DNA sequence: AACGCGGGGAA
DNA sequence: TTCCCAGCGTT
């Protein structure tokens, strides 16, 4: 890390950097929500939900006083639903002591203070402080890791993020870390891409060891491949032309707190074609729809017309849309 | 340190 | 198909 590097970077950023709407605000709440939605999620995927979320919950208080159900309704389809639980819970904790201003006074404007709130880790804490101009930090995310590991041709297979974050935290204030962070994120998205990086267009290529050695794409070293097992589930579907019977899933675990048809895991796969396939991070889910002849226990009847008011996992939403279409088709016969 | 946790778009 | 995304919490 040297000063000429940041000069090259900021020069490139002033000409090619993206203008993202949320870089205009300095409201810590908005930035917190944005950063949380974008955890492990592409901007293109979170965009619409982000707009709806901030419209529906514009302040800490509005989020803290809303039912979790309402939060999950907005969040549905985005995945990693524990983020929504934690955001909601943290908003309640924050609201109870009087909001962000009271929090700063009470706990201080430090990453460590923010990290005591559920759902806020090393990255998000620094992003909130830096992007709301309460401090100057360089939050190290996947983008920054990719660039730095290439810059140094760093073979470290894991634990890179925390090491790089420590280095970034040790940089002097003169580094203008907020600007550098924006610049690194844009460079990583536009030039220093995971596959086929455009090193010829990169302002740092002469400083980049991996690029000089023609090995940019080999960094960061790939994580050890995790095999993705197949799991089989039965989905118990009961519905009429008017209603469908759903249960709320337990708060923890897969699809926590969302509404779903009752499901049980099957030890041995049935010798039939699955009705539903859904890939998750750590396993492939194959689903077999079992049509019940009566409402399954512990379920609630949800009118089809009100289904939009409930938070559902994406594949279940698709399944039920298809089911509703079946009812419509049979009625019009 | 490893794992659970979602979903979709790009290559 | 595989990869990976503005990560975090638990074990």
PDB file of N, CA and C in Angstrom, chain A residues 69-115:
ATOM      1  N   UNK A  69     -43.661  -9.487  10.644  1.00  0.00           N
ATOM      2  CA  UNK A  69     -44.387  -9.972   9.458  1.00  0.00           C
ATOM      3  C   UNK A  69     -44.301  -8.987   8.304  1.00  0.00           C
ATOM      4  N   UNK A  70     -44.476  -7.698   8.637  1.00  0.00           N
ATOM      5  CA  UNK A  70     -44.475  -6.668   7.591  1.00  0.00           C
ATOM      6  C   UNK A  70     -43.093  -6.531   6.972  1.00  0.00           C
ATOM      7  N   UNK A  71     -42.068  -6.724   7.815  1.00  0.00           N
ATOM      8  CA  UNK A  71     -40.708  -6.626   7.304  1.00  0.00           C
ATOM      9  C   UNK A  71     -40.421  -7.787   6.355  1.00  0.00           C
ATOM     10  N   UNK A  72     -40.840  -8.987   6.764  1.00  0.00           N
ATOM     11  CA  UNK A  72     -40.594 -10.162   5.934  1.00  0.00           C
ATOM     12  C   UNK A  72     -41.410 -10.119   4.640  1.00  0.00           C
ATOM     13  N   UNK A  73     -42.548  -9.461   4.692  1.00  0.00           N
ATOM     14  CA  UNK A  73     -43.347  -9.339   3.471  1.00  0.00           C
ATOM     15  C   UNK A  73     -42.586  -8.556   2.409  1.00  0.00           C
ATOM     16  N   UNK A  74     -41.917  -7.476   2.851  1.00  0.00           N
ATOM     17  CA  UNK A  74     -41.116  -6.699   1.904  1.00  0.00           C
ATOM     18  C   UNK A  74     -39.888  -7.500   1.465  1.00  0.00           C
ATOM     19  N   UNK A  75     -39.314  -8.221   2.418  1.00  0.00           N
ATOM     20  CA  UNK A  75     -38.030  -8.898   2.207  1.00  0.00           C
ATOM     21  C   UNK A  75     -38.173 -10.153   1.341  1.00  0.00           C
ATOM     22  N   UNK A  76     -39.368 -10.674   1.198  1.00  0.00           N
ATOM     23  CA  UNK A  76     -39.538 -11.985   0.575  1.00  0.00           C
ATOM     24  C   UNK A  76     -38.910 -12.031  -0.810  1.00  0.00           C
ATOM     25  N   UNK A  77     -38.285 -13.181  -1.090  1.00  0.00           N
ATOM     26  CA  UNK A  77     -37.643 -13.375  -2.372  1.00  0.00           C
ATOM     27  C   UNK A  77     -36.194 -12.948  -2.405  1.00  0.00           C
ATOM     28  N   UNK A  78     -35.754 -12.246  -1.371  1.00  0.00           N
ATOM     29  CA  UNK A  78     -34.378 -11.734  -1.373  1.00  0.00           C
ATOM     30  C   UNK A  78     -33.401 -12.707  -0.728  1.00  0.00           C
ATOM     31  N   UNK A  79     -33.908 -13.620   0.115  1.00  0.00           N
ATOM     32  CA  UNK A  79     -33.025 -14.602   0.719  1.00  0.00           C
ATOM     33  C   UNK A  79     -32.334 -14.124   1.987  1.00  0.00           C
ATOM     34  N   UNK A  80     -31.648 -15.046   2.648  1.00  0.00           N
ATOM     35  CA  UNK A  80     -30.961 -14.741   3.905  1.00  0.00           C
ATOM     36  C   UNK A  80     -31.875 -13.965   4.842  1.00  0.00           C
ATOM     37  N   UNK A  81     -32.988 -14.603   5.201  1.00  0.00           N
ATOM     38  CA  UNK A  81     -34.035 -13.888   5.923  1.00  0.00           C
ATOM     39  C   UNK A  81     -33.645 -13.515   7.347  1.00  0.00           C
ATOM     40  N   UNK A  82     -32.600 -14.136   7.867  1.00  0.00           N
ATOM     41  CA  UNK A  82     -32.128 -13.758   9.197  1.00  0.00           C
ATOM     42  C   UNK A  82     -31.684 -12.298   9.215  1.00  0.00           C
ATOM     43  N   UNK A  83     -31.289 -11.792   8.041  1.00  0.00           N
ATOM     44  CA  UNK A  83     -30.943 -10.376   7.952  1.00  0.00           C
ATOM     45  C   UNK A  83     -32.120  -9.499   8.348  1.00  0.00           C
ATOM     46  N   UNK A  84     -33.305  -9.888   7.904  1.00  0.00           N
ATOM     47  CA  UNK A  84     -34.507  -9.103   8.209  1.00  0.00           C
ATOM     48  C   UNK A  84     -34.850  -9.190   9.693  1.00  0.00           C
ATOM     49  N   UNK A  85     -34.745 -10.397  10.257  1.00  0.00           N
ATOM     50  CA  UNK A  85     -34.987 -10.555  11.693  1.00  0.00           C
ATOM     51  C   UNK A  85     -34.038  -9.663  12.481  1.00  0.00           C
ATOM     52  N   UNK A  86     -32.731  -9.733  12.133  1.00  0.00           N
ATOM     53  CA  UNK A  86     -31.731  -8.975  12.882  1.00  0.00           C
ATOM     54  C   UNK A  86     -31.914  -7.471  12.719  1.00  0.00           C
ATOM     55  N   UNK A  87     -32.230  -7.051  11.499  1.00  0.00           N
ATOM     56  CA  UNK A  87     -32.436  -5.624  11.252  1.00  0.00           C
ATOM     57  C   UNK A  87     -33.592  -5.102  12.098  1.00  0.00           C
ATOM     58  N   UNK A  88     -34.663  -5.871  12.121  1.00  0.00           N
ATOM     59  CA  UNK A  88     -35.840  -5.497  12.881  1.00  0.00           C
ATOM     60  C   UNK A  88     -35.521  -5.444  14.375  1.00  0.00           C
ATOM     61  N   UNK A  89     -34.850  -6.473  14.863  1.00  0.00           N
ATOM     62  CA  UNK A  89     -34.497  -6.545  16.284  1.00  0.00           C
ATOM     63  C   UNK A  89     -33.561  -5.391  16.671  1.00  0.00           C
ATOM     64  N   UNK A  90     -32.585  -5.125  15.828  1.00  0.00           N
ATOM     65  CA  UNK A  90     -31.637  -4.052  16.120  1.00  0.00           C
ATOM     66  C   UNK A  90     -32.333  -2.696  16.103  1.00  0.00           C
ATOM     67  N   UNK A  91     -33.297  -2.534  15.207  1.00  0.00           N
ATOM     68  CA  UNK A  91     -34.047  -1.271  15.163  1.00  0.00           C
ATOM     69  C   UNK A  91     -34.809  -1.078  16.463  1.00  0.00           C
ATOM     70  N   UNK A  92     -35.337  -2.164  17.006  1.00  0.00           N
ATOM     71  CA  UNK A  92     -36.058  -2.073  18.277  1.00  0.00           C
ATOM     72  C   UNK A  92     -35.108  -1.690  19.415  1.00  0.00           C
ATOM     73  N   UNK A  93     -33.927  -2.303  19.424  1.00  0.00           N
ATOM     74  CA  UNK A  93     -32.941  -1.952  20.455  1.00  0.00           C
ATOM     75  C   UNK A  93     -32.543  -0.486  20.341  1.00  0.00           C
ATOM     76  N   UNK A  94     -32.333  -0.054  19.117  1.00  0.00           N
ATOM     77  CA  UNK A  94     -31.920   1.333  18.862  1.00  0.00           C
ATOM     78  C   UNK A  94     -33.023   2.311  19.247  1.00  0.00           C
ATOM     79  N   UNK A  95     -34.241   1.964  18.849  1.00  0.00           N
ATOM     80  CA  UNK A  95     -35.382   2.828  19.138  1.00  0.00           C
ATOM     81  C   UNK A  95     -35.601   2.951  20.640  1.00  0.00           C
ATOM     82  N   UNK A  96     -35.344   1.858  21.356  1.00  0.00           N
ATOM     83  CA  UNK A  96     -35.580   1.854  22.802  1.00  0.00           C
ATOM     84  C   UNK A  96     -34.671   2.836  23.538  1.00  0.00           C
ATOM     85  N   UNK A  97     -33.492   3.070  23.003  1.00  0.00           N
ATOM     86  CA  UNK A  97     -32.595   4.012  23.685  1.00  0.00           C
ATOM     87  C   UNK A  97     -32.660   5.403  23.078  1.00  0.00           C
ATOM     88  N   UNK A  98     -33.466   5.576  22.018  1.00  0.00           N
ATOM     89  CA  UNK A  98     -33.652   6.917  21.468  1.00  0.00           C
ATOM     90  C   UNK A  98     -33.034   7.153  20.106  1.00  0.00           C
ATOM     91  N   UNK A  99     -32.765   6.093  19.361  1.00  0.00           N
ATOM     92  CA  UNK A  99     -32.288   6.275  17.991  1.00  0.00           C
ATOM     93  C   UNK A  99     -30.771   6.424  17.897  1.00  0.00           C
ATOM     94  N   UNK A 100     -30.311   6.720  16.692  1.00  0.00           N
ATOM     95  CA  UNK A 100     -28.869   6.759  16.431  1.00  0.00           C
ATOM     96  C   UNK A 100     -28.154   7.828  17.259  1.00  0.00           C
ATOM     97  N   UNK A 101     -28.756   9.035  17.332  1.00  0.00           N
ATOM     98  CA  UNK A 101     -28.067  10.108  18.044  1.00  0.00           C
ATOM     99  C   UNK A 101     -27.800   9.720  19.493  1.00  0.00           C
ATOM    100  N   UNK A 102     -28.796   9.099  20.115  1.00  0.00           N
ATOM    101  CA  UNK A 102     -28.607   8.646  21.489  1.00  0.00           C
ATOM    102  C   UNK A 102     -27.563   7.525  21.544  1.00  0.00           C
ATOM    103  N   UNK A 103     -27.594   6.681  20.527  1.00  0.00           N
ATOM    104  CA  UNK A 103     -26.629   5.567  20.480  1.00  0.00           C
ATOM    105  C   UNK A 103     -25.198   6.090  20.408  1.00  0.00           C
ATOM    106  N   UNK A 104     -24.977   7.080  19.543  1.00  0.00           N
ATOM    107  CA  UNK A 104     -23.613   7.642  19.430  1.00  0.00           C
ATOM    108  C   UNK A 104     -23.153   8.179  20.778  1.00  0.00           C
ATOM    109  N   UNK A 105     -24.050   8.910  21.445  1.00  0.00           N
ATOM    110  CA  UNK A 105     -23.679   9.517  22.741  1.00  0.00           C
ATOM    111  C   UNK A 105     -23.360   8.447  23.779  1.00  0.00           C
ATOM    112  N   UNK A 106     -24.185   7.419  23.739  1.00  0.00           N
ATOM    113  CA  UNK A 106     -24.081   6.393  24.771  1.00  0.00           C
ATOM    114  C   UNK A 106     -22.893   5.463  24.538  1.00  0.00           C
ATOM    115  N   UNK A 107     -22.711   5.034  23.276  1.00  0.00           N
ATOM    116  CA  UNK A 107     -21.736   3.979  22.987  1.00  0.00           C
ATOM    117  C   UNK A 107     -20.539   4.457  22.178  1.00  0.00           C
ATOM    118  N   UNK A 108     -20.681   5.613  21.546  1.00  0.00           N
ATOM    119  CA  UNK A 108     -19.582   6.109  20.738  1.00  0.00           C
ATOM    120  C   UNK A 108     -19.740   5.756  19.266  1.00  0.00           C
ATOM    121  N   UNK A 109     -19.047   6.510  18.417  1.00  0.00           N
ATOM    122  CA  UNK A 109     -19.131   6.271  16.966  1.00  0.00           C
ATOM    123  C   UNK A 109     -17.985   5.382  16.527  1.00  0.00           C
ATOM    124  N   UNK A 110     -18.049   4.125  16.922  1.00  0.00           N
ATOM    125  CA  UNK A 110     -16.984   3.183  16.584  1.00  0.00           C
ATOM    126  C   UNK A 110     -17.577   1.919  15.985  1.00  0.00           C
ATOM    127  N   UNK A 111     -16.797   1.217  15.163  1.00  0.00           N
ATOM    128  CA  UNK A 111     -17.260  -0.071  14.637  1.00  0.00           C
ATOM    129  C   UNK A 111     -17.616  -1.033  15.770  1.00  0.00           C
ATOM    130  N   UNK A 112     -16.818  -1.026  16.814  1.00  0.00           N
ATOM    131  CA  UNK A 112     -17.045  -1.971  17.914  1.00  0.00           C
ATOM    132  C   UNK A 112     -18.416  -1.744  18.551  1.00  0.00           C
ATOM    133  N   UNK A 113     -18.784  -0.458  18.695  1.00  0.00           N
ATOM    134  CA  UNK A 113     -20.083  -0.155  19.293  1.00  0.00           C
ATOM    135  C   UNK A 113     -21.205  -0.682  18.402  1.00  0.00           C
ATOM    136  N   UNK A 114     -21.116  -0.408  17.099  1.00  0.00           N
ATOM    137  CA  UNK A 114     -22.173  -0.846  16.181  1.00  0.00           C
ATOM    138  C   UNK A 114     -22.253  -2.366  16.108  1.00  0.00           C
ATOM    139  N   UNK A 115     -21.103  -3.009  16.248  1.00  0.00           N
ATOM    140  CA  UNK A 115     -21.089  -4.464  16.103  1.00  0.00           C
ATOM    141  C   UNK A 115     -21.766  -5.173  17.268  1.00  0.00           C
TER     142      UNK A 115
END
